[in-house]
């Protein structure tokens, strides 16, 4: 599938802006207050991440667990969609993940996004007693888990309130993008414009192989460190979900405010 086709397939989507509130280097009260501000600013989505230790700054600094935060966010918010960017498949049984996601979906009235990936942060695995394995074994387990999660969603009573959107992060061309083609509603990467154009061609080929229309998959990219020129190029390639990350202790919302104005200009 050509990049021109990819662009055409995405043009009917409105642009969305997510804010990733990294759950590190701040007390939970600050995280909670920041989420309230993010919702008041008019962001579309709030994300956290699924780790047990900070990824930047003091390695043993303040940090909180992802899924318990997400359940609290479900009650705290009324307009935002929300989820992890991304859940680590290795840390929880697949059927349990499905049930947790379904429960948070109901708590929030259908605003939960199941962002997920195969896992990569070795310290989490070592300190919490999970087998780290290899990228290949983690991806194979991830593929199997997604099948189990989808099957469990169909069995739960009550069912989810909606088809819970599945966001998959990663850009590996041999396995990850095949899994994206089979399972994802949203594909997230950290690609620059040149890389994204190439990856979209690979994803389009996988979609053709599994019998899926790539236009069903929303393209998502990180904004941290990007210029407006970069973002415009990513937009022109079909990206319609952009995320800006902020971190404790202060959670500077200035960049989010600027990017929200850019979003509004695109959707005008």
PDB file of N, CA and C in Angstrom, residues 88-141:
ATOM      1  N   UNK A  88       2.459  -3.055  30.078  1.00  0.00           N
ATOM      2  CA  UNK A  88       3.424  -4.120  29.781  1.00  0.00           C
ATOM      3  C   UNK A  88       2.727  -5.472  29.897  1.00  0.00           C
ATOM      4  N   UNK A  89       2.640  -6.172  28.793  1.00  0.00           N
ATOM      5  CA  UNK A  89       1.934  -7.451  28.763  1.00  0.00           C
ATOM      6  C   UNK A  89       2.497  -8.468  29.748  1.00  0.00           C
ATOM      7  N   UNK A  90       3.795  -8.396  30.014  1.00  0.00           N
ATOM      8  CA  UNK A  90       4.443  -9.425  30.835  1.00  0.00           C
ATOM      9  C   UNK A  90       4.029  -9.396  32.301  1.00  0.00           C
ATOM     10  N   UNK A  91       3.506  -8.274  32.772  1.00  0.00           N
ATOM     11  CA  UNK A  91       3.352  -8.100  34.209  1.00  0.00           C
ATOM     12  C   UNK A  91       2.064  -8.694  34.770  1.00  0.00           C
ATOM     13  N   UNK A  92       1.117  -9.068  33.902  1.00  0.00           N
ATOM     14  CA  UNK A  92      -0.162  -9.559  34.388  1.00  0.00           C
ATOM     15  C   UNK A  92      -0.716 -10.620  33.446  1.00  0.00           C
ATOM     16  N   UNK A  93      -1.374 -11.596  34.009  1.00  0.00           N
ATOM     17  CA  UNK A  93      -2.046 -12.629  33.233  1.00  0.00           C
ATOM     18  C   UNK A  93      -2.977 -11.997  32.199  1.00  0.00           C
ATOM     19  N   UNK A  94      -3.016 -12.570  31.001  1.00  0.00           N
ATOM     20  CA  UNK A  94      -3.778 -11.976  29.906  1.00  0.00           C
ATOM     21  C   UNK A  94      -5.268 -11.859  30.233  1.00  0.00           C
ATOM     22  N   UNK A  95      -5.862 -12.893  30.800  1.00  0.00           N
ATOM     23  CA  UNK A  95      -7.282 -12.837  31.114  1.00  0.00           C
ATOM     24  C   UNK A  95      -7.570 -11.825  32.223  1.00  0.00           C
ATOM     25  N   UNK A  96      -6.643 -11.680  33.151  1.00  0.00           N
ATOM     26  CA  UNK A  96      -6.779 -10.655  34.179  1.00  0.00           C
ATOM     27  C   UNK A  96      -6.729  -9.266  33.545  1.00  0.00           C
ATOM     28  N   UNK A  97      -5.810  -9.050  32.610  1.00  0.00           N
ATOM     29  CA  UNK A  97      -5.749  -7.762  31.916  1.00  0.00           C
ATOM     30  C   UNK A  97      -7.098  -7.440  31.264  1.00  0.00           C
ATOM     31  N   UNK A  98      -7.686  -8.440  30.624  1.00  0.00           N
ATOM     32  CA  UNK A  98      -8.972  -8.230  29.964  1.00  0.00           C
ATOM     33  C   UNK A  98     -10.035  -7.818  30.968  1.00  0.00           C
ATOM     34  N   UNK A  99     -10.062  -8.470  32.124  1.00  0.00           N
ATOM     35  CA  UNK A  99     -11.074  -8.173  33.135  1.00  0.00           C
ATOM     36  C   UNK A  99     -10.833  -6.797  33.753  1.00  0.00           C
ATOM     37  N   UNK A 100      -9.584  -6.463  34.012  1.00  0.00           N
ATOM     38  CA  UNK A 100      -9.257  -5.133  34.535  1.00  0.00           C
ATOM     39  C   UNK A 100      -9.678  -4.045  33.555  1.00  0.00           C
ATOM     40  N   UNK A 101      -9.379  -4.267  32.280  1.00  0.00           N
ATOM     41  CA  UNK A 101      -9.737  -3.287  31.257  1.00  0.00           C
ATOM     42  C   UNK A 101     -11.248  -3.129  31.164  1.00  0.00           C
ATOM     43  N   UNK A 102     -11.984  -4.255  31.194  1.00  0.00           N
ATOM     44  CA  UNK A 102     -13.441  -4.212  31.133  1.00  0.00           C
ATOM     45  C   UNK A 102     -14.013  -3.463  32.323  1.00  0.00           C
ATOM     46  N   UNK A 103     -13.446  -3.703  33.515  1.00  0.00           N
ATOM     47  CA  UNK A 103     -13.936  -3.044  34.716  1.00  0.00           C
ATOM     48  C   UNK A 103     -13.709  -1.536  34.653  1.00  0.00           C
ATOM     49  N   UNK A 104     -12.517  -1.122  34.245  1.00  0.00           N
ATOM     50  CA  UNK A 104     -12.231   0.312  34.125  1.00  0.00           C
ATOM     51  C   UNK A 104     -13.080   0.935  33.025  1.00  0.00           C
ATOM     52  N   UNK A 105     -13.332   0.197  31.963  1.00  0.00           N
ATOM     53  CA  UNK A 105     -14.241   0.653  30.914  1.00  0.00           C
ATOM     54  C   UNK A 105     -15.604   0.986  31.503  1.00  0.00           C
ATOM     55  N   UNK A 106     -16.128   0.129  32.367  1.00  0.00           N
ATOM     56  CA  UNK A 106     -17.439   0.378  32.979  1.00  0.00           C
ATOM     57  C   UNK A 106     -17.382   1.530  33.976  1.00  0.00           C
ATOM     58  N   UNK A 107     -16.335   1.591  34.782  1.00  0.00           N
ATOM     59  CA  UNK A 107     -16.210   2.679  35.755  1.00  0.00           C
ATOM     60  C   UNK A 107     -16.260   4.030  35.039  1.00  0.00           C
ATOM     61  N   UNK A 108     -15.608   4.101  33.884  1.00  0.00           N
ATOM     62  CA  UNK A 108     -15.479   5.374  33.164  1.00  0.00           C
ATOM     63  C   UNK A 108     -16.637   5.656  32.221  1.00  0.00           C
ATOM     64  N   UNK A 109     -17.542   4.716  32.063  1.00  0.00           N
ATOM     65  CA  UNK A 109     -18.615   4.908  31.106  1.00  0.00           C
ATOM     66  C   UNK A 109     -18.152   4.816  29.664  1.00  0.00           C
ATOM     67  N   UNK A 110     -17.120   3.994  29.416  1.00  0.00           N
ATOM     68  CA  UNK A 110     -16.690   3.734  28.043  1.00  0.00           C
ATOM     69  C   UNK A 110     -15.646   4.687  27.517  1.00  0.00           C
ATOM     70  N   UNK A 111     -14.679   5.090  28.370  1.00  0.00           N
ATOM     71  CA  UNK A 111     -13.632   6.021  27.917  1.00  0.00           C
ATOM     72  C   UNK A 111     -12.231   5.430  28.006  1.00  0.00           C
ATOM     73  N   UNK A 112     -12.124   4.148  28.315  1.00  0.00           N
ATOM     74  CA  UNK A 112     -10.816   3.529  28.500  1.00  0.00           C
ATOM     75  C   UNK A 112     -10.228   3.066  27.175  1.00  0.00           C
ATOM     76  N   UNK A 113      -8.934   3.348  26.989  1.00  0.00           N
ATOM     77  CA  UNK A 113      -8.167   2.856  25.845  1.00  0.00           C
ATOM     78  C   UNK A 113      -7.166   1.830  26.373  1.00  0.00           C
ATOM     79  N   UNK A 114      -7.165   0.651  25.777  1.00  0.00           N
ATOM     80  CA  UNK A 114      -6.237  -0.398  26.209  1.00  0.00           C
ATOM     81  C   UNK A 114      -4.938  -0.260  25.416  1.00  0.00           C
ATOM     82  N   UNK A 115      -4.049   0.597  25.945  1.00  0.00           N
ATOM     83  CA  UNK A 115      -2.733   0.745  25.335  1.00  0.00           C
ATOM     84  C   UNK A 115      -1.810  -0.330  25.866  1.00  0.00           C
ATOM     85  N   UNK A 116      -1.118  -1.035  24.977  1.00  0.00           N
ATOM     86  CA  UNK A 116      -0.343  -2.188  25.438  1.00  0.00           C
ATOM     87  C   UNK A 116       0.846  -2.472  24.531  1.00  0.00           C
ATOM     88  N   UNK A 117       1.807  -3.189  25.090  1.00  0.00           N
ATOM     89  CA  UNK A 117       3.003  -3.556  24.349  1.00  0.00           C
ATOM     90  C   UNK A 117       3.680  -4.749  24.983  1.00  0.00           C
ATOM     91  N   UNK A 118       4.766  -5.180  24.380  1.00  0.00           N
ATOM     92  CA  UNK A 118       5.427  -6.420  24.787  1.00  0.00           C
ATOM     93  C   UNK A 118       6.355  -6.257  25.981  1.00  0.00           C
ATOM     94  N   UNK A 119       6.726  -5.014  26.332  1.00  0.00           N
ATOM     95  CA  UNK A 119       7.618  -4.789  27.465  1.00  0.00           C
ATOM     96  C   UNK A 119       9.071  -4.677  27.046  1.00  0.00           C
ATOM     97  N   UNK A 120       9.846  -3.888  27.830  1.00  0.00           N
ATOM     98  CA  UNK A 120      11.248  -3.671  27.453  1.00  0.00           C
ATOM     99  C   UNK A 120      12.155  -3.260  28.611  1.00  0.00           C
ATOM    100  N   UNK A 121      11.603  -2.730  29.730  1.00  0.00           N
ATOM    101  CA  UNK A 121      12.425  -2.116  30.774  1.00  0.00           C
ATOM    102  C   UNK A 121      12.912  -3.196  31.732  1.00  0.00           C
ATOM    103  N   UNK A 122      14.162  -3.598  31.573  1.00  0.00           N
ATOM    104  CA  UNK A 122      14.674  -4.791  32.250  1.00  0.00           C
ATOM    105  C   UNK A 122      14.630  -4.667  33.769  1.00  0.00           C
ATOM    106  N   UNK A 123      14.845  -3.483  34.302  1.00  0.00           N
ATOM    107  CA  UNK A 123      14.839  -3.345  35.755  1.00  0.00           C
ATOM    108  C   UNK A 123      13.496  -3.758  36.354  1.00  0.00           C
ATOM    109  N   UNK A 124      12.391  -3.379  35.692  1.00  0.00           N
ATOM    110  CA  UNK A 124      11.070  -3.799  36.176  1.00  0.00           C
ATOM    111  C   UNK A 124      11.010  -5.312  36.336  1.00  0.00           C
ATOM    112  N   UNK A 125      11.459  -6.005  35.309  1.00  0.00           N
ATOM    113  CA  UNK A 125      11.413  -7.466  35.309  1.00  0.00           C
ATOM    114  C   UNK A 125      12.268  -8.044  36.440  1.00  0.00           C
ATOM    115  N   UNK A 126      13.483  -7.534  36.557  1.00  0.00           N
ATOM    116  CA  UNK A 126      14.403  -8.089  37.545  1.00  0.00           C
ATOM    117  C   UNK A 126      13.905  -7.882  38.967  1.00  0.00           C
ATOM    118  N   UNK A 127      13.473  -6.666  39.284  1.00  0.00           N
ATOM    119  CA  UNK A 127      13.115  -6.345  40.658  1.00  0.00           C
ATOM    120  C   UNK A 127      11.757  -6.914  41.064  1.00  0.00           C
ATOM    121  N   UNK A 128      10.869  -7.125  40.104  1.00  0.00           N
ATOM    122  CA  UNK A 128       9.544  -7.642  40.429  1.00  0.00           C
ATOM    123  C   UNK A 128       9.399  -9.132  40.107  1.00  0.00           C
ATOM    124  N   UNK A 129      10.484  -9.769  39.674  1.00  0.00           N
ATOM    125  CA  UNK A 129      10.495 -11.221  39.559  1.00  0.00           C
ATOM    126  C   UNK A 129       9.881 -11.797  38.309  1.00  0.00           C
ATOM    127  N   UNK A 130       9.830 -11.010  37.216  1.00  0.00           N
ATOM    128  CA  UNK A 130       9.322 -11.520  35.947  1.00  0.00           C
ATOM    129  C   UNK A 130      10.474 -11.979  35.071  1.00  0.00           C
ATOM    130  N   UNK A 131      10.224 -12.997  34.279  1.00  0.00           N
ATOM    131  CA  UNK A 131      11.247 -13.476  33.349  1.00  0.00           C
ATOM    132  C   UNK A 131      11.386 -12.486  32.199  1.00  0.00           C
ATOM    133  N   UNK A 132      12.603 -11.984  31.995  1.00  0.00           N
ATOM    134  CA  UNK A 132      12.821 -10.969  30.967  1.00  0.00           C
ATOM    135  C   UNK A 132      12.820 -11.568  29.569  1.00  0.00           C
ATOM    136  N   UNK A 133      13.448 -12.707  29.392  1.00  0.00           N
ATOM    137  CA  UNK A 133      13.454 -13.375  28.090  1.00  0.00           C
ATOM    138  C   UNK A 133      14.177 -12.555  27.037  1.00  0.00           C
ATOM    139  N   UNK A 134      13.670 -12.614  25.838  1.00  0.00           N
ATOM    140  CA  UNK A 134      14.243 -11.899  24.696  1.00  0.00           C
ATOM    141  C   UNK A 134      13.125 -11.097  24.030  1.00  0.00           C
ATOM    142  N   UNK A 135      13.479 -10.139  23.173  1.00  0.00           N
ATOM    143  CA  UNK A 135      12.415  -9.451  22.439  1.00  0.00           C
ATOM    144  C   UNK A 135      11.492 -10.413  21.698  1.00  0.00           C
ATOM    145  N   UNK A 136      12.065 -11.481  21.144  1.00  0.00           N
ATOM    146  CA  UNK A 136      11.249 -12.446  20.419  1.00  0.00           C
ATOM    147  C   UNK A 136      10.276 -13.190  21.310  1.00  0.00           C
ATOM    148  N   UNK A 137      10.736 -13.646  22.482  1.00  0.00           N
ATOM    149  CA  UNK A 137       9.831 -14.381  23.373  1.00  0.00           C
ATOM    150  C   UNK A 137       8.762 -13.454  23.940  1.00  0.00           C
ATOM    151  N   UNK A 138       9.129 -12.194  24.214  1.00  0.00           N
ATOM    152  CA  UNK A 138       8.131 -11.259  24.735  1.00  0.00           C
ATOM    153  C   UNK A 138       7.077 -10.940  23.674  1.00  0.00           C
ATOM    154  N   UNK A 139       7.497 -10.803  22.426  1.00  0.00           N
ATOM    155  CA  UNK A 139       6.533 -10.530  21.359  1.00  0.00           C
ATOM    156  C   UNK A 139       5.626 -11.728  21.099  1.00  0.00           C
ATOM    157  N   UNK A 140       6.169 -12.939  21.167  1.00  0.00           N
ATOM    158  CA  UNK A 140       5.327 -14.126  20.990  1.00  0.00           C
ATOM    159  C   UNK A 140       4.278 -14.218  22.100  1.00  0.00           C
ATOM    160  N   UNK A 141       4.712 -13.930  23.337  1.00  0.00           N
ATOM    161  CA  UNK A 141       3.766 -13.944  24.452  1.00  0.00           C
ATOM    162  C   UNK A 141       2.717 -12.852  24.289  1.00  0.00           C
TER     163      UNK A 141
END
